[in-house]
mmCIF file of C-alpha atoms and ligand atoms in Angstrom:
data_model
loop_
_atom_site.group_PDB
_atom_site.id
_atom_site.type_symbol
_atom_site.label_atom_id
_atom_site.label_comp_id
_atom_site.label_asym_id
_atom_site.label_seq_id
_atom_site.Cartn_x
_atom_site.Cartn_y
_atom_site.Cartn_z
ATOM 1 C CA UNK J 16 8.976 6.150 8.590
ATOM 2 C CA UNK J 17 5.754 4.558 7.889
ATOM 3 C CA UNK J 18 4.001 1.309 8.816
ATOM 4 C CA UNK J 19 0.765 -0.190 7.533
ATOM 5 C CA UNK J 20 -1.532 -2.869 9.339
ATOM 6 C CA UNK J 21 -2.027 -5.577 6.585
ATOM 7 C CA UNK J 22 -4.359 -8.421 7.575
ATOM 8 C CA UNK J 23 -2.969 -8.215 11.429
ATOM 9 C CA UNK J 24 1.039 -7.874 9.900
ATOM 10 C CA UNK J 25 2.721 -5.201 10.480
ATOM 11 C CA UNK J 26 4.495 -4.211 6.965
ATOM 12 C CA UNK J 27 6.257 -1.520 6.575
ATOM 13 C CA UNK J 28 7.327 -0.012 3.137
ATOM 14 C CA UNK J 29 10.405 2.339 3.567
ATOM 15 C CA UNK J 30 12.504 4.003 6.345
ATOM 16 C CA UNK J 31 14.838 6.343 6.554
ATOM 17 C CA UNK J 32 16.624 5.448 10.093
ATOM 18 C CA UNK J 33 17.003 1.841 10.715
ATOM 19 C CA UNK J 34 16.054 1.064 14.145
ATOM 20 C CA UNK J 35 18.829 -1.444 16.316
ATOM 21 C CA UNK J 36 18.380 -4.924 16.888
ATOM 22 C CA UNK J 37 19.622 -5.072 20.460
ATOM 23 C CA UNK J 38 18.929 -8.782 20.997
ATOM 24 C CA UNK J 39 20.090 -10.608 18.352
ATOM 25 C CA UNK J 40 21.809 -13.719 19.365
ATOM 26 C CA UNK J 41 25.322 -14.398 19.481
ATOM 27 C CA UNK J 42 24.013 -18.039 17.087
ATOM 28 C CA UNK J 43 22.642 -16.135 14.286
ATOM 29 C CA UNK J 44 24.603 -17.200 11.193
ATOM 30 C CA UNK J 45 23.877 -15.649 7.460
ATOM 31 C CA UNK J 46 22.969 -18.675 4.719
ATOM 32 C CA UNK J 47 23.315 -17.452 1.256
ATOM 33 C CA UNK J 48 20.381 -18.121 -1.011
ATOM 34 C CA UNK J 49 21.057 -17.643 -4.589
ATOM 35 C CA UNK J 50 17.695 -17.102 -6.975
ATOM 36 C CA UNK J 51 17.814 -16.889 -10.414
ATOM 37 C CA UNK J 52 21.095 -14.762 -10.362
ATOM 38 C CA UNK J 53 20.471 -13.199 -7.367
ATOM 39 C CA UNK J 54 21.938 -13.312 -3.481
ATOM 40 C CA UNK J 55 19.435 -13.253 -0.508
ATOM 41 C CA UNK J 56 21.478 -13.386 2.770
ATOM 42 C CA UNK J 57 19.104 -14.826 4.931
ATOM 43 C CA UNK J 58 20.365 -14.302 9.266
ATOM 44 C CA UNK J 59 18.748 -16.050 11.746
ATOM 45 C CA UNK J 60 19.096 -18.182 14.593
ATOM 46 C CA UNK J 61 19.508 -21.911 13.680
ATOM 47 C CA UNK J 62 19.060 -23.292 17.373
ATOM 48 C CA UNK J 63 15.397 -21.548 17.349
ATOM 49 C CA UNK J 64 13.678 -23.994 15.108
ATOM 50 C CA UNK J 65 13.818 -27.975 15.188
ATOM 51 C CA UNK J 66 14.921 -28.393 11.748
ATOM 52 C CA UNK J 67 17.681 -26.200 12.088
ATOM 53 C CA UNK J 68 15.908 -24.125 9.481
ATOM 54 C CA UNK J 69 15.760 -26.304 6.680
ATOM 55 C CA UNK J 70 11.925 -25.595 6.199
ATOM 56 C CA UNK J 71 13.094 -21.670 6.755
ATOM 57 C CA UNK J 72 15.678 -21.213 3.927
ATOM 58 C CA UNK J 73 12.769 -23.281 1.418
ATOM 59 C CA UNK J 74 10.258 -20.660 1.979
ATOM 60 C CA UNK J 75 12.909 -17.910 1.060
ATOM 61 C CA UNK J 76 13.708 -19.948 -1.724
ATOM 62 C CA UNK J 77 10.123 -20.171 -3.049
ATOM 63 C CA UNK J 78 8.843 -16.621 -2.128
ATOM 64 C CA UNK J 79 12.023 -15.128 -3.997
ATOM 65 C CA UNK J 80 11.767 -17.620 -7.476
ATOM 66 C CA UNK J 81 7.582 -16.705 -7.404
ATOM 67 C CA UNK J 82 8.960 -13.006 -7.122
ATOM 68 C CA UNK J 83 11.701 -13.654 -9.925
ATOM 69 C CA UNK J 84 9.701 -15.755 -12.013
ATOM 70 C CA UNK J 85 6.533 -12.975 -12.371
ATOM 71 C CA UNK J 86 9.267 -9.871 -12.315
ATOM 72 C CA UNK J 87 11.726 -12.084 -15.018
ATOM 73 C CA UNK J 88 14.227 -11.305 -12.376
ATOM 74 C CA UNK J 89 14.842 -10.861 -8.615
ATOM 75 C CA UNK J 90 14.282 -7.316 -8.208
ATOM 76 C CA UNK J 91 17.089 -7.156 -5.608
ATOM 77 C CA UNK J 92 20.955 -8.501 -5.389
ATOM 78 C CA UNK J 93 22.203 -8.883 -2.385
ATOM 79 C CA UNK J 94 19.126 -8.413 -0.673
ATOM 80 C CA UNK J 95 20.063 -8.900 3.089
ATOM 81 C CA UNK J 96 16.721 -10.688 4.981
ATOM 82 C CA UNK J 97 16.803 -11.333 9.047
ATOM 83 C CA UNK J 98 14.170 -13.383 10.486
ATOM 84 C CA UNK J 99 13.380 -13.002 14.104
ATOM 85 C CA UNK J 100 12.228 -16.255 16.543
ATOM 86 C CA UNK J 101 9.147 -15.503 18.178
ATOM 87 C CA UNK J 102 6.954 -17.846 20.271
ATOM 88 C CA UNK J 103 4.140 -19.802 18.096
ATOM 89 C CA UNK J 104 3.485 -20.474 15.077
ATOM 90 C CA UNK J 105 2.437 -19.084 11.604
ATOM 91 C CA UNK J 106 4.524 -15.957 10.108
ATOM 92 C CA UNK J 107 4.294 -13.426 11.914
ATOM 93 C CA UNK J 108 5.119 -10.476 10.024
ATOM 94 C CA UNK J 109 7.067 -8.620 7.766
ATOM 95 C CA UNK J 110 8.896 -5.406 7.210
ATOM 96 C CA UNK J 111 10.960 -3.865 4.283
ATOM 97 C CA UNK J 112 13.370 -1.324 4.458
ATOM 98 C CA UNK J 113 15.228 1.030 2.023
ATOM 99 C CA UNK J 114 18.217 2.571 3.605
ATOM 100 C CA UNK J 115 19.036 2.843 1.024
ATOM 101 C CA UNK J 116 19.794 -0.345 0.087
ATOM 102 C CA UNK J 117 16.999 -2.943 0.875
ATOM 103 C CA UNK J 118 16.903 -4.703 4.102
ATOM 104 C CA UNK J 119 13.922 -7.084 5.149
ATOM 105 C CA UNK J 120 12.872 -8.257 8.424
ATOM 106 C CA UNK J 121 10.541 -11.119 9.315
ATOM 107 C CA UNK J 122 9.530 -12.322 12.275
ATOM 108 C CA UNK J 123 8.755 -16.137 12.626
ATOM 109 C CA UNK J 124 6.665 -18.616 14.863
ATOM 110 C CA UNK J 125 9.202 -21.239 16.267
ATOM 111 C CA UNK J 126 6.956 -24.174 15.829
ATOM 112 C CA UNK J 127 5.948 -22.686 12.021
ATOM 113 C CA UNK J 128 4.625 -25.498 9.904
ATOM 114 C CA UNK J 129 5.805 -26.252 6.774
ATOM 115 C CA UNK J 130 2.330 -26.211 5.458
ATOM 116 C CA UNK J 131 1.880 -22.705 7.203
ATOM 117 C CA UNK J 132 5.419 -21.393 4.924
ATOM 118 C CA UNK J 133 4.033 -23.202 1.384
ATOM 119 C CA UNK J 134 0.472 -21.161 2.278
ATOM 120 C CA UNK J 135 2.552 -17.445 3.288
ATOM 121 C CA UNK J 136 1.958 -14.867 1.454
ATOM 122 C CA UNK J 137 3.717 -12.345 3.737
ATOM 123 C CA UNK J 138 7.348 -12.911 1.735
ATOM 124 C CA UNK J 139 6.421 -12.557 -1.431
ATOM 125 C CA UNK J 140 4.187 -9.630 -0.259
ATOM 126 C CA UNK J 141 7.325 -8.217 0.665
ATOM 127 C CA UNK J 142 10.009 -8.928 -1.666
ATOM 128 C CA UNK J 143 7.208 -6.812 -4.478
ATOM 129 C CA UNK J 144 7.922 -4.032 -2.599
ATOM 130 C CA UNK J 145 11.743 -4.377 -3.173
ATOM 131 C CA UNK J 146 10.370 -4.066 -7.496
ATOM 132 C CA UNK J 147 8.803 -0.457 -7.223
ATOM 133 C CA UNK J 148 10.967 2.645 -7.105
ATOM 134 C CA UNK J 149 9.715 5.177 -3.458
ATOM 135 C CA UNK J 150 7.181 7.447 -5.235
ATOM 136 C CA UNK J 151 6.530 8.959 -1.627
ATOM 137 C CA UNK J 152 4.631 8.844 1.181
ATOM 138 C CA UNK J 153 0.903 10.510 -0.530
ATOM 139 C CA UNK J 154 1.450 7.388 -2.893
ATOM 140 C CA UNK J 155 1.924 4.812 -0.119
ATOM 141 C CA UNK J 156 -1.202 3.204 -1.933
ATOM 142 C CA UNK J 157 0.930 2.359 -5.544
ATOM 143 C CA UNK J 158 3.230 0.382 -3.423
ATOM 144 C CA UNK J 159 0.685 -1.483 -1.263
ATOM 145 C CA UNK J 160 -1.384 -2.142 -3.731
ATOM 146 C CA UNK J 161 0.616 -3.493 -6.352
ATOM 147 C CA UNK J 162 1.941 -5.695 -3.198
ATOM 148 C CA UNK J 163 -1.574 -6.872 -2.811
ATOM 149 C CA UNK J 164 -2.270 -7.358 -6.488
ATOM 150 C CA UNK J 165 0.999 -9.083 -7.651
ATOM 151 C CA UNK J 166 1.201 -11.294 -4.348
ATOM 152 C CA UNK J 167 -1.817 -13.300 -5.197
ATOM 153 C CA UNK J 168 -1.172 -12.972 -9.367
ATOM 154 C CA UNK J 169 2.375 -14.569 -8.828
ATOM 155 C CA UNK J 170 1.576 -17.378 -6.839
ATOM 156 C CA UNK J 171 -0.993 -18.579 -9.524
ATOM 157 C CA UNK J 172 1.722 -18.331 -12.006
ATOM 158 C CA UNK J 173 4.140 -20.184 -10.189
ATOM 159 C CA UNK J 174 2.015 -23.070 -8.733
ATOM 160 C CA UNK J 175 1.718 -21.857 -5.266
ATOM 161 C CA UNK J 176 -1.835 -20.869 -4.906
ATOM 162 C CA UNK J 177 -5.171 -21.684 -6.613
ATOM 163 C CA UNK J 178 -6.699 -18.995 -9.175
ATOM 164 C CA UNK J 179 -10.145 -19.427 -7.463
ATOM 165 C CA UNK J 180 -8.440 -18.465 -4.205
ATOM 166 C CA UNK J 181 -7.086 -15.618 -5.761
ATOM 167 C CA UNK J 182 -10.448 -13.834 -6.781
ATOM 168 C CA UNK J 183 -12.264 -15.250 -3.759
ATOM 169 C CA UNK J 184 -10.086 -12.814 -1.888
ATOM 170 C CA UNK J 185 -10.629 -10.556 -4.226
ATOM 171 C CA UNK J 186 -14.575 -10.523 -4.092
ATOM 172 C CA UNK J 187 -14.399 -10.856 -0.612
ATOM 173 C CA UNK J 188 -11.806 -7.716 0.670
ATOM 174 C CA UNK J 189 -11.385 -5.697 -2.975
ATOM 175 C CA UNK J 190 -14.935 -3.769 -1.496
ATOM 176 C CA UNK J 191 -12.856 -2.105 1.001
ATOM 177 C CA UNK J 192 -10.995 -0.522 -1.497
ATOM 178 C CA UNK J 193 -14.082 1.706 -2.516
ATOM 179 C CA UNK J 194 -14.308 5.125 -1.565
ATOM 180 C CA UNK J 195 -16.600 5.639 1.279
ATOM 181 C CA UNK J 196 -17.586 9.092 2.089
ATOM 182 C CA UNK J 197 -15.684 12.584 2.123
ATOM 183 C CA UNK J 198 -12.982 10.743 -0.255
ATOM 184 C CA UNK J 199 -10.519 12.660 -2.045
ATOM 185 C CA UNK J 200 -9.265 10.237 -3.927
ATOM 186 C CA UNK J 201 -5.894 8.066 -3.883
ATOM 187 C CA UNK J 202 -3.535 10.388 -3.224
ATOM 188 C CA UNK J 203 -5.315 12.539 -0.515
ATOM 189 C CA UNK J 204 -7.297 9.431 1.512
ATOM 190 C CA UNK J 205 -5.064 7.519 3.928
ATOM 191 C CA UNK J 206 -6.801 4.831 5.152
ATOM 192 C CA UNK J 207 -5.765 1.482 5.404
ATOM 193 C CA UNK J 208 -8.600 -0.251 3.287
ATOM 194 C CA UNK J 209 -8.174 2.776 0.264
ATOM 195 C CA UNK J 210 -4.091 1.844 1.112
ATOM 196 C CA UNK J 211 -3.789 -1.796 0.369
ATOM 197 C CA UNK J 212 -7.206 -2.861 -1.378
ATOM 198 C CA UNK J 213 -7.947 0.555 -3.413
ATOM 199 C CA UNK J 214 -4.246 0.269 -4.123
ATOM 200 C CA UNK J 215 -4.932 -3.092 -5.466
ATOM 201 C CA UNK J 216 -8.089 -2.003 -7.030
ATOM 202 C CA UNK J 217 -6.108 0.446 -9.222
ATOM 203 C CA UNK J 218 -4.030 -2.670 -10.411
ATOM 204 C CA UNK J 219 -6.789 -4.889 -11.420
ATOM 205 C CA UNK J 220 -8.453 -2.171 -13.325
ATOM 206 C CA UNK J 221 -5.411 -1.266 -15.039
ATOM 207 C CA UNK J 222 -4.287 -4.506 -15.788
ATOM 208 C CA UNK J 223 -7.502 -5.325 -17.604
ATOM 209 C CA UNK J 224 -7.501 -2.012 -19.246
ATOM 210 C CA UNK J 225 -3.806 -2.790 -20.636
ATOM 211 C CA UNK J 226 -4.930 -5.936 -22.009
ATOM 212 C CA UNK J 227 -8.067 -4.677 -23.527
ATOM 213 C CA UNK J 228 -6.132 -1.739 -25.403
ATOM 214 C CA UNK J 229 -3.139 -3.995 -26.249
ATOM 215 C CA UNK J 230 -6.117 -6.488 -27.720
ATOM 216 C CA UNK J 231 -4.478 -9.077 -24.817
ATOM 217 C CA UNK J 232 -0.971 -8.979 -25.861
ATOM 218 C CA UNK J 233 0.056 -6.912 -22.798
ATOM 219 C CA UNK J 234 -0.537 -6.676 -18.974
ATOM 220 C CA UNK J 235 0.392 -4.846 -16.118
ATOM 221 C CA UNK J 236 3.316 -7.557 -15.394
ATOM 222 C CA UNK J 237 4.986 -5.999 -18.502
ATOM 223 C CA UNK J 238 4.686 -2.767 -17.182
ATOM 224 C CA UNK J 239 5.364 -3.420 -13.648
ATOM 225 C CA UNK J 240 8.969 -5.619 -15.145
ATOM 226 C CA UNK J 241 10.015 -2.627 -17.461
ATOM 227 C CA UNK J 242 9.450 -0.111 -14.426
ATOM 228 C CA UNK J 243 11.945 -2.661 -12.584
ATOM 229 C CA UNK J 244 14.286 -2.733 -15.684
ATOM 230 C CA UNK J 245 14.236 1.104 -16.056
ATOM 231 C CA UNK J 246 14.508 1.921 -12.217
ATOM 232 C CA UNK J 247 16.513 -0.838 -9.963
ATOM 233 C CA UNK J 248 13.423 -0.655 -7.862
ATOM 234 C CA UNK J 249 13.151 0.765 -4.663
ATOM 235 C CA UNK J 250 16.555 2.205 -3.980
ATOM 236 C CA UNK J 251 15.262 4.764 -6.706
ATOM 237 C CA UNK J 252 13.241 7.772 -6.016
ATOM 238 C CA UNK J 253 10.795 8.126 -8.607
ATOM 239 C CA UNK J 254 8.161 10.602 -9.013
ATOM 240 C CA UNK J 255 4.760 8.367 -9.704
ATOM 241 C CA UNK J 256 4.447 10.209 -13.253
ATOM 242 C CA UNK J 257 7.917 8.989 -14.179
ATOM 243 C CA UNK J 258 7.069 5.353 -12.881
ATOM 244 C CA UNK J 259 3.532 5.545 -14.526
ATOM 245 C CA UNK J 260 4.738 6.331 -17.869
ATOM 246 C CA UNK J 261 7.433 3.983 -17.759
ATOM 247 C CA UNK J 262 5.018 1.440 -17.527
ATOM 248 C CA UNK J 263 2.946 2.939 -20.159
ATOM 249 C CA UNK J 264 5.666 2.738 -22.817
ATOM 250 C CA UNK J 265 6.303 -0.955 -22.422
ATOM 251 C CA UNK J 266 1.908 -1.462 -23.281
ATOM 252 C CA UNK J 267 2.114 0.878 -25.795
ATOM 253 C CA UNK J 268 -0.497 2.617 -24.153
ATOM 254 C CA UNK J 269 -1.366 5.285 -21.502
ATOM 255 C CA UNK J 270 -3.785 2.945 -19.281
ATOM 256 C CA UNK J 271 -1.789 3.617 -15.730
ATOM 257 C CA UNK J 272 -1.624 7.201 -16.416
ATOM 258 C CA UNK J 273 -5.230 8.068 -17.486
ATOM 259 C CA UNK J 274 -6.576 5.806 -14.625
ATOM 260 C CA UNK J 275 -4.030 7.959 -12.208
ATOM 261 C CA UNK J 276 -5.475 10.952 -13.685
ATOM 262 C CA UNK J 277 -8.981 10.029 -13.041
ATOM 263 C CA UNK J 278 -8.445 8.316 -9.695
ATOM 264 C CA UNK J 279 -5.527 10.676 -7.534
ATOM 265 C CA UNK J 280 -7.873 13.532 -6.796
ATOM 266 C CA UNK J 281 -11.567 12.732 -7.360
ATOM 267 C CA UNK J 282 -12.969 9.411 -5.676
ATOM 268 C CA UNK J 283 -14.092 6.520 -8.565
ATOM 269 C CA UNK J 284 -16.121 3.580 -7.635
ATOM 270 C CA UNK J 285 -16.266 1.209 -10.495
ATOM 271 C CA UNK J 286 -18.829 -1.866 -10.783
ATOM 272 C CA UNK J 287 -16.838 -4.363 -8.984
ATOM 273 C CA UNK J 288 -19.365 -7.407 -9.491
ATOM 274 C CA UNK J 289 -19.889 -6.251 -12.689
ATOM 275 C CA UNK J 290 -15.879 -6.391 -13.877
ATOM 276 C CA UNK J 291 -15.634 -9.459 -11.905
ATOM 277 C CA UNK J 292 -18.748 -11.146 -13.832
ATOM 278 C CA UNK J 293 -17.510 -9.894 -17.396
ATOM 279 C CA UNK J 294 -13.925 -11.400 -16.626
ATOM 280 C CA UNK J 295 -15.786 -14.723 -15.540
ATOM 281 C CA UNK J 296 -15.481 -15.001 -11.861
ATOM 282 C CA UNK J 297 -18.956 -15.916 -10.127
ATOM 283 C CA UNK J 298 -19.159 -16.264 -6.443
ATOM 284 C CA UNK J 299 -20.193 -19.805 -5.386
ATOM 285 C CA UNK J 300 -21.262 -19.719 -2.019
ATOM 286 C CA UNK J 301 -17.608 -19.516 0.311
ATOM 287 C CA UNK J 302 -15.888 -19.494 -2.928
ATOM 288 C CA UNK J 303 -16.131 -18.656 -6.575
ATOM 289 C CA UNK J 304 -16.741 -20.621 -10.039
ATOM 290 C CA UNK J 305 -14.599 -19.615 -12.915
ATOM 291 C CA UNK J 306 -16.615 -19.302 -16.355
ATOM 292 C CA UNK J 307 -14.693 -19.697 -19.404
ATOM 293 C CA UNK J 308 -17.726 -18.389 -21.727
ATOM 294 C CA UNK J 309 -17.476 -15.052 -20.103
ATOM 295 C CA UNK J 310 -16.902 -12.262 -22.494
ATOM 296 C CA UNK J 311 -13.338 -11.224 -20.933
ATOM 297 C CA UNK J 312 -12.360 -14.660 -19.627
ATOM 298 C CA UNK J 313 -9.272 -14.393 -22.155
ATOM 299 C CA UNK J 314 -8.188 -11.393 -20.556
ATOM 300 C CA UNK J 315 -8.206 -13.479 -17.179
ATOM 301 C CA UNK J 316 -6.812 -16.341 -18.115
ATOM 302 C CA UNK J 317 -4.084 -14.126 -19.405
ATOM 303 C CA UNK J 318 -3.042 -12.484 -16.258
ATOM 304 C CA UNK J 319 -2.875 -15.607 -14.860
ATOM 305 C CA UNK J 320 -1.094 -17.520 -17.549
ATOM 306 C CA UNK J 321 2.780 -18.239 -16.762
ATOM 307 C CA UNK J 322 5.174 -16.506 -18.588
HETATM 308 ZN ZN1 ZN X 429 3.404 -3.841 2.154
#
């Protein structure tokens, strides 16, 4: 069992043992969702929110199509999805389970706002997990990360969030990500900020490296959707190498594997401000200002760009 502390959320990656529900109401009824050719069964307790969950069953909706749409599939059919009532609003937390089939809990604020579900990026936080085969617990930081990453890449490609937002984050939390001292590098430092942000790190560099080497025709999507394709996702058990090159052989290159190699044992700080400036992406007081004369703003318009 593990569990990792994600911006005050609890989210959890994989499980062996599912732990009981013991109060789960008597009124919870199962609504099937059905996204791009896929079932999510979503249970939960109509008589806990005003609408009757009308605003609930849209924000599975849209978390699962941004999901589908940046994957070119949902990575999971059925996926089975409880969300718990809990006093307040905002949501409140999320946890995905392999057992082995994929089970996902959320827990909810009663008085949620609809404006609070269009802004979440807990679910579709999530529901990447459900796209990456278990590569164990030393690798906990492939999974988060790529969470991380994809949650904010996917949401620009669907409509849901701005691009500025996306690398204002970035700029803002990818620091924590850096090694800080007696590192060992990815696979031997288990902190939470090497976890989810160093995780993500990994992604950005790769997916600019796969573009550079593929002279932009490729990305890390394209690896991350044939390492789907090839594995089911996380009912698998994958060694990383096998996942790695998988990914590798949809780029035509070996970006994710060499930046493994260098990264897994020996700690690598790269020029953050320097990547971000080169890619275009200048902070602007609380937020940033996107250059389109910068030298690799092609390779970030590309990530971004829909598919
Ligand atoms: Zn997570």
């Amino acid at each position: 069992m593990r569990r990792r502390v994600l911006n005050g959320s609890l989210a959890v990656v994989t499980f062996t043992v599912l732990a009981a529900v013991s109060s789960w109401p008597a009124r919870a009824v199962t609504t099937e969702v059905a996204v791009a050719g896929a079932l999510v069964r979503v249970d939960f307790d109509r008589a806990a929110f005003a609408d009757g969950g009308v605003e609930l069953l849209a924000w599975v909706r849209r978390s699962a199509q941004i999901v589908a749409r940046y994957y070119g599939r949902f990575p999971e059919h059925p996926l089975d999805l409880r969300v718990i009532a809990e006093s307040g609003d905002g949501v409140q937390g999320g946890t995905t389970y392999a057992n082995p089939a994929a089970f996902m809990r959320l827990r909810l604020g009663r008085d949620v706002t609809p404006a609070q579900l269009r802004a979440d990026w807990v679910l579709v936080h999530e529901m990447t997990h459900l796209a990456l085969p278990d590569t164990g617990e030393e690798h906990a930081w492939l999974s988060e990360g790529i969470a991380t990453y994809v949650e904010g890449v996917a949401r620009v490609q669907a409509g849901n969030r701005d691009e500025a937002d996306v690398w204002r984050e970035e700029l803002r939390a990818m620091p924590r990500g850096l090694p800080q001292a007696n590192d060992r590098g990815m696979d031997h430092t288990h902190t939470w900020g090497r976890t989810y942000w160093g995780g993500a790190m990994f992604c950005l560099l790769a997916d600019v490296e796969i573009h550079k080497r593929s002279a932009n025709r490729f990305g890390l999507q394209d690896a991350l959707r044939e390492i789907l394709a090839r594995s089911g996702g996380l009912a698998a058990d994958w060694p990383i190498g096998k996942v790695l090159r998988t990914g590798d052989a949809a780029t035509g290159t070996t970006a994710l594997e060499d930046l493994y190699a260098r990264m897994k044992d020996t700690p690598v700080s790269p020029d953050l401000p320097a990547l971000w400036r080169s890619l275009g992406v200048e902070p602007a007081g609380a937020t940033v200002r996107l250059d389109d004369a910068a030298p690799l703003a092609s390779i970030r318009q590309a990530i971004m760009r829909p598919r």
